[in-house]
Amino acid sequence: HAKERGKNNFQFYQAEMNASALERLELESDLRHALEQQQFVLHYQPQYLADGHTLTGVEALLRWQHPSRGLVPPGEFIPALEELGLIVEVGDWVIGEACRQIGNWEREGVVVPKVSVNLSARQFADGQLGQRIAGILAFSKIAPSRLELELTESILMQDVGGAMRMLDALKQLGPSIAIDDFGTGYSSLNYLKQFPIDVLKIDRSFVDGLPEGEQDGQIARAIIAMAHSLSLSVIAEGVETQAQLNFLREHGCDEVQGFYLGRPVPAAKLKASISNCKQQASIGQLEPGPAL
Ligand code: C2E
Ligand code: MG
Ligand code: MG
Ligand code: MG
């Protein structure tokens, strides 16, 4: 009977709820120990000039090496880190580890001009972020300009005045500032002009449809034009094909990042991943290389 089935469905639903509540608790207690157990790792994805050959930097991307689940992508645990308030501590670890790695590569003869790290809303709202980053930079002894901080539009638009002050303070320390996933949030041109930012990262959803997609093409071109009119540099995320790379280069995009150019890899594998690239320090007057 319908009533009976309804009841069964309800019980089934309850069971599902309990299972996910349990999973959630397990995730929480696992996450609380992950940092001390050294289960977090950074993978690094290369970023190139639009010639596709000249390495400009890498983006550090967090992964969780879970003892039984294996390598867990950030989308599956960063929201929980945020909610638990653990993201501030883990975020400090990310920045410190990324800066330390720049030094490591250098000692190994791998020249990585800069490393970008992602900041979450909670980290940005923490009044101590500036002091923390200053401390990390002093400890790692890398030139502060080799660190880039990535923030989304929504983080900046939550509290424009506060964001402006925080960005000014962060810029004073020396890192560059990039707006991540640009085009997916709402930000006013007027604020963009006032924020001390350096780079717009075109969200990969607009790169997806290139080169045929008329709308994506128009959006990508508009973002590039806007960035340049504000004297900002522009990088496209999620470049997966030669055709996308060609379109972006032909339309004046400064830099590119994506699986076509290199997937995120552990630090030890970066050298092999970028073995075909030119070092920016040595490009000087060199012509751009042939397209990939
Ligand atoms: P994001 O900062 O926009 O990073 C780019 C994401 O796109 C990465 O996913 C990267 O692996 C992926 N990606 C790169 N190239 C391609 C491509 O060609 N095609 C496709 N389909 N994907 C591509 P990932 O590593 O899973 O990171 C997801 C998001 O998690 C990041 O997006 C960032 O918002 C966040 N995240 C990662 N690491 C950290 C961190 O240390 N702290 C914070 N707060 N957030 C982080
Ligand atoms: Mg990012
Ligand atoms: Mg992004
Ligand atoms: Mg993102």
PDB file of N, CA and C in Angstrom, residues 181-184 200-203 206 216-230 232-235:
ATOM      1  N   ASP A 181      38.959  32.429 -10.738  1.00  0.00           N
ATOM      2  CA  ASP A 181      37.625  32.114 -11.269  1.00  0.00           C
ATOM      3  C   ASP A 181      36.917  33.367 -11.769  1.00  0.00           C
ATOM      4  N   PHE A 182      37.676  34.271 -12.375  1.00  0.00           N
ATOM      5  CA  PHE A 182      37.093  35.554 -12.744  1.00  0.00           C
ATOM      6  C   PHE A 182      35.986  35.392 -13.777  1.00  0.00           C
ATOM      7  N   GLY A 183      34.906  36.135 -13.551  1.00  0.00           N
ATOM      8  CA  GLY A 183      33.762  36.090 -14.461  1.00  0.00           C
ATOM      9  C   GLY A 183      32.601  35.297 -13.894  1.00  0.00           C
ATOM     10  N   THR A 184      32.867  34.504 -12.846  1.00  0.00           N
ATOM     11  CA  THR A 184      31.785  33.699 -12.275  1.00  0.00           C
ATOM     12  C   THR A 184      31.093  34.422 -11.128  1.00  0.00           C
ATOM     13  N   LEU A 200      44.037  38.835 -13.439  1.00  0.00           N
ATOM     14  CA  LEU A 200      42.720  38.204 -13.508  1.00  0.00           C
ATOM     15  C   LEU A 200      42.899  36.811 -14.077  1.00  0.00           C
ATOM     16  N   LYS A 201      42.285  35.830 -13.429  1.00  0.00           N
ATOM     17  CA  LYS A 201      42.316  34.463 -13.941  1.00  0.00           C
ATOM     18  C   LYS A 201      40.955  34.147 -14.565  1.00  0.00           C
ATOM     19  N   ILE A 202      40.904  34.024 -15.888  1.00  0.00           N
ATOM     20  CA  ILE A 202      39.640  33.721 -16.574  1.00  0.00           C
ATOM     21  C   ILE A 202      39.177  32.336 -16.155  1.00  0.00           C
ATOM     22  N   ASP A 203      37.970  32.239 -15.627  1.00  0.00           N
ATOM     23  CA  ASP A 203      37.465  30.954 -15.160  1.00  0.00           C
ATOM     24  C   ASP A 203      37.415  29.931 -16.292  1.00  0.00           C
ATOM     25  N   PHE A 206      34.692  29.513 -19.130  1.00  0.00           N
ATOM     26  CA  PHE A 206      34.676  30.330 -20.357  1.00  0.00           C
ATOM     27  C   PHE A 206      35.705  29.824 -21.366  1.00  0.00           C
ATOM     28  N   ASP A 216      31.421  32.179 -25.274  1.00  0.00           N
ATOM     29  CA  ASP A 216      32.651  32.043 -24.492  1.00  0.00           C
ATOM     30  C   ASP A 216      33.762  32.882 -25.108  1.00  0.00           C
ATOM     31  N   GLY A 217      33.810  32.897 -26.425  1.00  0.00           N
ATOM     32  CA  GLY A 217      34.831  33.684 -27.102  1.00  0.00           C
ATOM     33  C   GLY A 217      34.686  35.161 -26.790  1.00  0.00           C
ATOM     34  N   GLN A 218      33.432  35.622 -26.831  1.00  0.00           N
ATOM     35  CA  GLN A 218      33.205  37.040 -26.543  1.00  0.00           C
ATOM     36  C   GLN A 218      33.531  37.379 -25.096  1.00  0.00           C
ATOM     37  N   ILE A 219      33.177  36.470 -24.206  1.00  0.00           N
ATOM     38  CA  ILE A 219      33.463  36.724 -22.791  1.00  0.00           C
ATOM     39  C   ILE A 219      34.971  36.737 -22.547  1.00  0.00           C
ATOM     40  N   ALA A 220      35.664  35.750 -23.105  1.00  0.00           N
ATOM     41  CA  ALA A 220      37.123  35.698 -22.925  1.00  0.00           C
ATOM     42  C   ALA A 220      37.767  36.970 -23.457  1.00  0.00           C
ATOM     43  N   ARG A 221      37.332  37.394 -24.636  1.00  0.00           N
ATOM     44  CA  ARG A 221      37.917  38.609 -25.216  1.00  0.00           C
ATOM     45  C   ARG A 221      37.596  39.843 -24.379  1.00  0.00           C
ATOM     46  N   ALA A 222      36.381  39.876 -23.863  1.00  0.00           N
ATOM     47  CA  ALA A 222      36.001  41.028 -23.027  1.00  0.00           C
ATOM     48  C   ALA A 222      36.844  41.070 -21.753  1.00  0.00           C
ATOM     49  N   ILE A 223      37.063  39.914 -21.153  1.00  0.00           N
ATOM     50  CA  ILE A 223      37.867  39.890 -19.913  1.00  0.00           C
ATOM     51  C   ILE A 223      39.303  40.316 -20.213  1.00  0.00           C
ATOM     52  N   ILE A 224      39.838  39.831 -21.327  1.00  0.00           N
ATOM     53  CA  ILE A 224      41.224  40.197 -21.688  1.00  0.00           C
ATOM     54  C   ILE A 224      41.326  41.712 -21.900  1.00  0.00           C
ATOM     55  N   ALA A 225      40.356  42.258 -22.652  1.00  0.00           N
ATOM     56  CA  ALA A 225      40.384  43.701 -22.934  1.00  0.00           C
ATOM     57  C   ALA A 225      40.246  44.508 -21.644  1.00  0.00           C
ATOM     58  N   MET A 226      39.339  44.048 -20.790  1.00  0.00           N
ATOM     59  CA  MET A 226      39.113  44.766 -19.540  1.00  0.00           C
ATOM     60  C   MET A 226      40.350  44.720 -18.655  1.00  0.00           C
ATOM     61  N   ALA A 227      40.945  43.535 -18.540  1.00  0.00           N
ATOM     62  CA  ALA A 227      42.157  43.388 -17.721  1.00  0.00           C
ATOM     63  C   ALA A 227      43.228  44.351 -18.221  1.00  0.00           C
ATOM     64  N   HIS A 228      43.427  44.367 -19.530  1.00  0.00           N
ATOM     65  CA  HIS A 228      44.499  45.205 -20.068  1.00  0.00           C
ATOM     66  C   HIS A 228      44.200  46.689 -19.891  1.00  0.00           C
ATOM     67  N   SER A 229      42.921  47.039 -20.003  1.00  0.00           N
ATOM     68  CA  SER A 229      42.596  48.458 -19.830  1.00  0.00           C
ATOM     69  C   SER A 229      42.809  48.890 -18.384  1.00  0.00           C
ATOM     70  N   LEU A 230      42.800  47.943 -17.465  1.00  0.00           N
ATOM     71  CA  LEU A 230      43.084  48.254 -16.055  1.00  0.00           C
ATOM     72  C   LEU A 230      44.552  47.966 -15.719  1.00  0.00           C
ATOM     73  N   LEU A 232      46.069  45.180 -15.891  1.00  0.00           N
ATOM     74  CA  LEU A 232      46.233  43.900 -15.198  1.00  0.00           C
ATOM     75  C   LEU A 232      46.681  42.855 -16.207  1.00  0.00           C
ATOM     76  N   SER A 233      47.356  41.856 -15.704  1.00  0.00           N
ATOM     77  CA  SER A 233      47.733  40.724 -16.526  1.00  0.00           C
ATOM     78  C   SER A 233      46.586  39.720 -16.489  1.00  0.00           C
ATOM     79  N   VAL A 234      46.464  38.891 -17.526  1.00  0.00           N
ATOM     80  CA  VAL A 234      45.345  37.952 -17.553  1.00  0.00           C
ATOM     81  C   VAL A 234      45.834  36.549 -17.908  1.00  0.00           C
ATOM     82  N   ILE A 235      45.352  35.574 -17.128  1.00  0.00           N
ATOM     83  CA  ILE A 235      45.722  34.176 -17.351  1.00  0.00           C
ATOM     84  C   ILE A 235      44.443  33.364 -17.508  1.00  0.00           C
TER      85      ILE A 235
END
